[in-house]
PDB file of C-alpha atoms in Angstrom:
ATOM      1  CA  MET P   1      67.046  47.467  79.932  1.00  0.00           C
ATOM      2  CA  LEU P   2      68.547  49.937  77.473  1.00  0.00           C
ATOM      3  CA  HIS P   3      65.350  51.971  77.451  1.00  0.00           C
ATOM      4  CA  MET P   4      65.488  52.122  81.238  1.00  0.00           C
ATOM      5  CA  LEU P   5      69.067  53.385  81.085  1.00  0.00           C
ATOM      6  CA  TYR P   6      68.009  56.023  78.578  1.00  0.00           C
ATOM      7  CA  LEU P   7      65.214  57.133  80.903  1.00  0.00           C
ATOM      8  CA  VAL P   8      67.816  57.522  83.649  1.00  0.00           C
ATOM      9  CA  GLY P   9      69.910  59.719  81.356  1.00  0.00           C
ATOM     10  CA  VAL P  10      67.103  62.006  80.260  1.00  0.00           C
ATOM     11  CA  SER P  11      65.854  62.200  83.849  1.00  0.00           C
ATOM     12  CA  ALA P  12      69.263  63.482  84.912  1.00  0.00           C
ATOM     13  CA  PHE P  13      69.230  66.050  82.126  1.00  0.00           C
ATOM     14  CA  ALA P  14      65.678  67.077  83.064  1.00  0.00           C
ATOM     15  CA  ALA P  15      66.797  67.690  86.647  1.00  0.00           C
ATOM     16  CA  SER P  16      69.863  69.578  85.418  1.00  0.00           C
ATOM     17  CA  GLY P  17      67.649  71.817  83.297  1.00  0.00           C
ATOM     18  CA  VAL P  18      65.500  72.727  86.293  1.00  0.00           C
ATOM     19  CA  LEU P  19      68.573  73.309  88.477  1.00  0.00           C
ATOM     20  CA  ALA P  20      70.057  75.608  85.856  1.00  0.00           C
ATOM     21  CA  ALA P  21      66.763  77.492  85.555  1.00  0.00           C
ATOM     22  CA  HIS P  22      66.596  77.820  89.333  1.00  0.00           C
ATOM     23  CA  ARG P  23      70.070  79.331  89.453  1.00  0.00           C
ATOM     24  CA  ALA P  24      69.068  81.723  86.665  1.00  0.00           C
ATOM     25  CA  ASN P  25      66.008  82.795  88.721  1.00  0.00           C
ATOM     26  CA  MET P  26      63.513  81.500  86.145  1.00  0.00           C
ATOM     27  CA  ASP P  27      59.897  80.719  87.026  1.00  0.00           C
ATOM     28  CA  PRO P  28      58.497  77.137  87.078  1.00  0.00           C
ATOM     29  CA  PHE P  29      57.503  77.318  83.422  1.00  0.00           C
ATOM     30  CA  GLY P  30      61.090  78.211  82.548  1.00  0.00           C
ATOM     31  CA  GLY P  31      62.244  75.265  84.640  1.00  0.00           C
ATOM     32  CA  LEU P  32      60.016  72.844  82.753  1.00  0.00           C
ATOM     33  CA  ALA P  33      61.033  74.335  79.416  1.00  0.00           C
ATOM     34  CA  LEU P  34      64.693  73.804  80.237  1.00  0.00           C
ATOM     35  CA  ALA P  35      63.957  70.293  81.508  1.00  0.00           C
ATOM     36  CA  PHE P  36      62.625  69.342  78.078  1.00  0.00           C
ATOM     37  CA  ALA P  37      65.258  71.319  76.172  1.00  0.00           C
ATOM     38  CA  ALA P  38      68.133  69.708  78.059  1.00  0.00           C
ATOM     39  CA  SER P  39      66.630  66.224  77.738  1.00  0.00           C
ATOM     40  CA  ILE P  40      65.676  65.978  74.077  1.00  0.00           C
ATOM     41  CA  SER P  41      67.854  68.474  72.191  1.00  0.00           C
ATOM     42  CA  GLY P  42      70.787  66.122  71.687  1.00  0.00           C
ATOM     43  CA  GLY P  43      68.728  63.195  70.472  1.00  0.00           C
ATOM     44  CA  THR P  44      66.655  65.457  68.244  1.00  0.00           C
ATOM     45  CA  LEU P  45      69.720  66.902  66.513  1.00  0.00           C
ATOM     46  CA  ARG P  46      71.179  63.410  66.126  1.00  0.00           C
ATOM     47  CA  ASP P  47      68.007  62.013  64.552  1.00  0.00           C
ATOM     48  CA  LEU P  48      67.687  64.971  62.169  1.00  0.00           C
ATOM     49  CA  MET P  49      71.293  64.565  61.022  1.00  0.00           C
ATOM     50  CA  LEU P  50      70.831  60.808  60.592  1.00  0.00           C
ATOM     51  CA  ASP P  51      67.483  61.355  58.845  1.00  0.00           C
ATOM     52  CA  ARG P  52      65.703  59.158  61.389  1.00  0.00           C
ATOM     53  CA  HIS P  53      61.949  59.735  61.370  1.00  0.00           C
ATOM     54  CA  PRO P  54      59.774  60.115  63.274  1.00  0.00           C
ATOM     55  CA  LEU P  55      61.890  61.826  65.937  1.00  0.00           C
ATOM     56  CA  TYR P  56      62.422  59.414  68.801  1.00  0.00           C
ATOM     57  CA  TRP P  57      60.535  61.387  71.447  1.00  0.00           C
ATOM     58  CA  THR P  58      57.421  62.132  69.397  1.00  0.00           C
ATOM     59  CA  HIS P  59      56.065  58.600  69.857  1.00  0.00           C
ATOM     60  CA  ASP P  60      57.454  57.774  73.303  1.00  0.00           C
ATOM     61  CA  TRP P  61      54.882  58.945  75.832  1.00  0.00           C
ATOM     62  CA  VAL P  62      56.789  57.255  78.657  1.00  0.00           C
ATOM     63  CA  LEU P  63      59.855  59.358  77.934  1.00  0.00           C
ATOM     64  CA  LEU P  64      57.902  62.618  77.853  1.00  0.00           C
ATOM     65  CA  THR P  65      56.019  61.692  81.034  1.00  0.00           C
ATOM     66  CA  VAL P  66      59.265  60.928  82.857  1.00  0.00           C
ATOM     67  CA  ILE P  67      60.796  64.241  81.805  1.00  0.00           C
ATOM     68  CA  ALA P  68      57.718  66.155  82.957  1.00  0.00           C
ATOM     69  CA  ALA P  69      57.532  64.235  86.236  1.00  0.00           C
ATOM     70  CA  VAL P  70      61.219  64.642  87.080  1.00  0.00           C
ATOM     71  CA  GLY P  71      61.147  68.294  86.088  1.00  0.00           C
ATOM     72  CA  GLY P  72      58.040  68.951  88.192  1.00  0.00           C
ATOM     73  CA  ALA P  73      59.399  67.027  91.172  1.00  0.00           C
ATOM     74  CA  THR P  74      62.667  68.950  91.046  1.00  0.00           C
ATOM     75  CA  ILE P  75      60.799  72.260  90.940  1.00  0.00           C
ATOM     76  CA  VAL P  76      58.749  71.276  93.991  1.00  0.00           C
ATOM     77  CA  TYR P  77      61.851  70.064  95.836  1.00  0.00           C
ATOM     78  CA  LEU P  78      63.660  73.346  95.241  1.00  0.00           C
ATOM     79  CA  ARG P  79      60.702  75.249  96.707  1.00  0.00           C
ATOM     80  CA  PHE P  80      61.464  73.791 100.138  1.00  0.00           C
ATOM     81  CA  TRP P  81      65.053  72.571 100.141  1.00  0.00           C
ATOM     82  CA  SER P  82      68.385  73.535  98.652  1.00  0.00           C
ATOM     83  CA  LEU P  83      70.789  71.189  96.915  1.00  0.00           C
ATOM     84  CA  PRO P  84      74.573  70.888  97.338  1.00  0.00           C
ATOM     85  CA  GLU P  85      76.652  73.360  95.354  1.00  0.00           C
ATOM     86  CA  ARG P  86      77.858  70.811  92.826  1.00  0.00           C
ATOM     87  CA  SER P  87      74.540  69.039  92.354  1.00  0.00           C
ATOM     88  CA  LEU P  88      74.111  70.493  88.850  1.00  0.00           C
ATOM     89  CA  LEU P  89      77.498  69.137  87.788  1.00  0.00           C
ATOM     90  CA  LEU P  90      76.690  65.704  89.226  1.00  0.00           C
ATOM     91  CA  VAL P  91      73.344  65.216  87.505  1.00  0.00           C
ATOM     92  CA  ASP P  92      74.782  66.696  84.319  1.00  0.00           C
ATOM     93  CA  ALA P  93      77.600  64.121  84.410  1.00  0.00           C
ATOM     94  CA  LEU P  94      75.071  61.314  84.842  1.00  0.00           C
ATOM     95  CA  GLY P  95      72.992  62.529  81.910  1.00  0.00           C
ATOM     96  CA  LEU P  96      76.074  62.999  79.738  1.00  0.00           C
ATOM     97  CA  SER P  97      77.345  59.491  80.455  1.00  0.00           C
ATOM     98  CA  VAL P  98      74.158  57.633  79.532  1.00  0.00           C
ATOM     99  CA  VAL P  99      72.903  59.775  76.665  1.00  0.00           C
ATOM    100  CA  THR P 100      76.299  59.845  74.935  1.00  0.00           C
ATOM    101  CA  VAL P 101      76.453  56.053  74.781  1.00  0.00           C
ATOM    102  CA  ILE P 102      72.844  55.733  73.608  1.00  0.00           C
ATOM    103  CA  GLY P 103      73.688  58.232  70.862  1.00  0.00           C
ATOM    104  CA  ALA P 104      76.657  56.133  69.786  1.00  0.00           C
ATOM    105  CA  GLN P 105      74.448  53.051  69.679  1.00  0.00           C
ATOM    106  CA  ALA P 106      71.902  54.843  67.485  1.00  0.00           C
ATOM    107  CA  ALA P 107      74.682  55.870  65.107  1.00  0.00           C
ATOM    108  CA  ILE P 108      75.963  52.284  64.881  1.00  0.00           C
ATOM    109  CA  ASP P 109      72.439  51.091  64.119  1.00  0.00           C
ATOM    110  CA  SER P 110      72.311  53.634  61.277  1.00  0.00           C
ATOM    111  CA  GLY P 111      75.434  52.151  59.688  1.00  0.00           C
ATOM    112  CA  VAL P 112      77.683  55.230  59.765  1.00  0.00           C
ATOM    113  CA  THR P 113      81.491  55.116  59.852  1.00  0.00           C
ATOM    114  CA  PRO P 114      83.332  54.544  63.166  1.00  0.00           C
ATOM    115  CA  LEU P 115      84.469  58.184  63.380  1.00  0.00           C
ATOM    116  CA  ALA P 116      80.905  59.329  62.758  1.00  0.00           C
ATOM    117  CA  VAL P 117      79.727  57.078  65.603  1.00  0.00           C
ATOM    118  CA  ILE P 118      81.976  58.966  68.018  1.00  0.00           C
ATOM    119  CA  ILE P 119      80.866  62.323  66.616  1.00  0.00           C
ATOM    120  CA  PHE P 120      77.195  61.446  66.961  1.00  0.00           C
ATOM    121  CA  GLY P 121      77.771  60.162  70.477  1.00  0.00           C
ATOM    122  CA  VAL P 122      79.323  63.498  71.441  1.00  0.00           C
ATOM    123  CA  ILE P 123      76.588  65.491  69.703  1.00  0.00           C
ATOM    124  CA  THR P 124      73.877  63.537  71.518  1.00  0.00           C
ATOM    125  CA  GLY P 125      75.600  63.979  74.874  1.00  0.00           C
ATOM    126  CA  VAL P 126      76.567  67.649  74.813  1.00  0.00           C
ATOM    127  CA  THR P 127      73.851  69.418  72.800  1.00  0.00           C
ATOM    128  CA  GLY P 128      71.317  69.503  75.639  1.00  0.00           C
ATOM    129  CA  GLU P 129      73.865  71.131  77.949  1.00  0.00           C
ATOM    130  CA  VAL P 130      74.722  73.775  75.351  1.00  0.00           C
ATOM    131  CA  VAL P 131      71.066  74.616  74.725  1.00  0.00           C
ATOM    132  CA  ARG P 132      70.386  74.737  78.477  1.00  0.00           C
ATOM    133  CA  ASP P 133      73.283  77.074  79.195  1.00  0.00           C
ATOM    134  CA  VAL P 134      72.481  79.386  76.287  1.00  0.00           C
ATOM    135  CA  LEU P 135      68.844  79.676  77.388  1.00  0.00           C
ATOM    136  CA  CYS P 136      70.078  80.508  80.903  1.00  0.00           C
ATOM    137  CA  GLY P 137      72.273  83.273  79.535  1.00  0.00           C
ATOM    138  CA  GLU P 138      75.516  81.487  80.427  1.00  0.00           C
ATOM    139  CA  PHE P 139      78.191  82.163  77.862  1.00  0.00           C
ATOM    140  CA  PRO P 140      80.395  80.475  77.032  1.00  0.00           C
ATOM    141  CA  PRO P 141      78.482  77.268  77.853  1.00  0.00           C
ATOM    142  CA  LEU P 142      79.974  74.657  80.169  1.00  0.00           C
ATOM    143  CA  LEU P 143      81.157  72.732  77.111  1.00  0.00           C
ATOM    144  CA  LEU P 144      83.515  75.568  76.175  1.00  0.00           C
ATOM    145  CA  ARG P 145      84.624  76.302  79.737  1.00  0.00           C
ATOM    146  CA  GLU P 146      85.432  72.756  80.863  1.00  0.00           C
ATOM    147  CA  ASP P 147      87.980  70.702  78.942  1.00  0.00           C
ATOM    148  CA  VAL P 148      86.938  67.231  80.082  1.00  0.00           C
ATOM    149  CA  TYR P 149      83.339  67.338  78.917  1.00  0.00           C
ATOM    150  CA  ALA P 150      83.149  66.655  75.202  1.00  0.00           C
ATOM    151  CA  THR P 151      86.408  64.735  75.682  1.00  0.00           C
ATOM    152  CA  ALA P 152      84.735  62.441  78.203  1.00  0.00           C
ATOM    153  CA  ALA P 153      81.828  61.940  75.812  1.00  0.00           C
ATOM    154  CA  ALA P 154      84.205  61.075  72.968  1.00  0.00           C
ATOM    155  CA  ALA P 155      86.015  58.554  75.180  1.00  0.00           C
ATOM    156  CA  GLY P 156      82.738  56.901  76.132  1.00  0.00           C
ATOM    157  CA  ALA P 157      81.484  56.760  72.552  1.00  0.00           C
ATOM    158  CA  GLY P 158      84.812  55.299  71.451  1.00  0.00           C
ATOM    159  CA  ALA P 159      84.691  52.701  74.220  1.00  0.00           C
ATOM    160  CA  TYR P 160      81.176  51.665  73.220  1.00  0.00           C
ATOM    161  CA  LEU P 161      82.253  51.381  69.588  1.00  0.00           C
ATOM    162  CA  ALA P 162      85.168  49.125  70.564  1.00  0.00           C
ATOM    163  CA  LEU P 163      83.075  46.948  72.873  1.00  0.00           C
ATOM    164  CA  ASP P 164      80.370  46.578  70.234  1.00  0.00           C
ATOM    165  CA  ALA P 165      82.974  45.565  67.657  1.00  0.00           C
ATOM    166  CA  ALA P 166      84.318  43.010  70.134  1.00  0.00           C
ATOM    167  CA  GLY P 167      80.874  41.411  70.397  1.00  0.00           C
ATOM    168  CA  VAL P 168      80.060  42.533  73.938  1.00  0.00           C
ATOM    169  CA  ASP P 169      76.303  42.586  74.549  1.00  0.00           C
ATOM    170  CA  ALA P 170      74.638  45.990  74.321  1.00  0.00           C
ATOM    171  CA  THR P 171      73.656  46.281  77.983  1.00  0.00           C
ATOM    172  CA  THR P 172      77.149  45.525  79.277  1.00  0.00           C
ATOM    173  CA  ALA P 173      78.795  47.767  76.686  1.00  0.00           C
ATOM    174  CA  THR P 174      76.441  50.607  77.590  1.00  0.00           C
ATOM    175  CA  ALA P 175      77.041  50.251  81.326  1.00  0.00           C
ATOM    176  CA  LEU P 176      80.841  50.103  80.998  1.00  0.00           C
ATOM    177  CA  SER P 177      81.056  52.986  78.526  1.00  0.00           C
ATOM    178  CA  ALA P 178      78.685  55.182  80.528  1.00  0.00           C
ATOM    179  CA  ALA P 179      80.712  54.464  83.675  1.00  0.00           C
ATOM    180  CA  LEU P 180      83.837  55.635  81.856  1.00  0.00           C
ATOM    181  CA  VAL P 181      82.219  58.937  80.861  1.00  0.00           C
ATOM    182  CA  PHE P 182      80.890  59.474  84.381  1.00  0.00           C
ATOM    183  CA  ALA P 183      84.255  58.723  85.979  1.00  0.00           C
ATOM    184  CA  LEU P 184      86.147  61.046  83.651  1.00  0.00           C
ATOM    185  CA  ARG P 185      83.674  63.858  84.210  1.00  0.00           C
ATOM    186  CA  LEU P 186      83.711  63.445  87.992  1.00  0.00           C
ATOM    187  CA  ALA P 187      87.511  63.432  87.977  1.00  0.00           C
ATOM    188  CA  ALA P 188      87.432  66.719  86.094  1.00  0.00           C
ATOM    189  CA  VAL P 189      84.975  68.218  88.577  1.00  0.00           C
ATOM    190  CA  TYR P 190      86.476  67.035  91.849  1.00  0.00           C
ATOM    191  CA  PHE P 191      90.192  66.893  91.054  1.00  0.00           C
ATOM    192  CA  GLY P 192      90.496  69.794  88.646  1.00  0.00           C
ATOM    193  CA  VAL P 193      91.571  67.616  85.716  1.00  0.00           C
ATOM    194  CA  HIS P 194      92.149  69.661  82.574  1.00  0.00           C
ATOM    195  CA  LEU P 195      93.673  69.111  79.185  1.00  0.00           C
ATOM    196  CA  PRO P 196      96.928  71.005  78.539  1.00  0.00           C
ATOM    197  CA  ARG P 197      96.236  74.514  77.348  1.00  0.00           C
ATOM    198  CA  PRO P 198      98.467  76.307  74.822  1.00  0.00           C
ATOM    199  CA  GLN P 199     100.587  78.975  76.453  1.00  0.00           C
ATOM    200  CA  ASP P 200     100.402  82.547  75.267  1.00  0.00           C
ATOM    201  CA  ASN P 201     104.000  83.669  74.755  1.00  0.00           C
ATOM    202  CA  ARG P 202     103.154  87.142  73.522  1.00  0.00           C
ATOM    203  CA  PRO P 203     104.875  89.995  75.360  1.00  0.00           C
ATOM    204  CA  GLY P 204     102.751  91.125  78.285  1.00  0.00           C
ATOM    205  CA  ALA P 205     100.459  88.089  78.125  1.00  0.00           C
ATOM    206  CA  ASP P 206     101.006  87.323  81.814  1.00  0.00           C
ATOM    207  CA  ALA P 207     100.510  90.898  82.960  1.00  0.00           C
TER     208      ALA P 207
END
């Protein structure tokens, strides 16, 4: 069940990579490259930092096949139809929600401290988006332009940590925590939810 949820998360990131490449006017090869970059970058960085070998995707042919299939299908779809304006944000939110929680679970399995669990959850969730945006020439990346992104990931990782400590089974904890991340991210997108920003009180700052 957990592996299926993870496939859903990387599929969403694969689609988001192709959508971002499409908006950046990249060719199909660029779309596939971003599909893989968005899908596996976060987990790769997490595993390297946790010294987990071999890297999770190097021996999971199902995962790689799903990424390639979703990326290819999205490329074909975009050849004939257009997607709603906020489709990239939606699939990105789905990928963020699932992958963040899976990252937190991997950190717990590695025996790191509770704070490190949250950090690794965030790293796993947001790294693919950062790599995708940088490769598309978008700077600053979405992570640095939207307040409730890494914050949503941190909330989800923290929720999973608490549920795991309370003895909730892994599937239920994953579903509830991922739903929290998704809800927070959608609220930010659709209702303009932002964290308070510091005000610049320098003379002429509002000019």
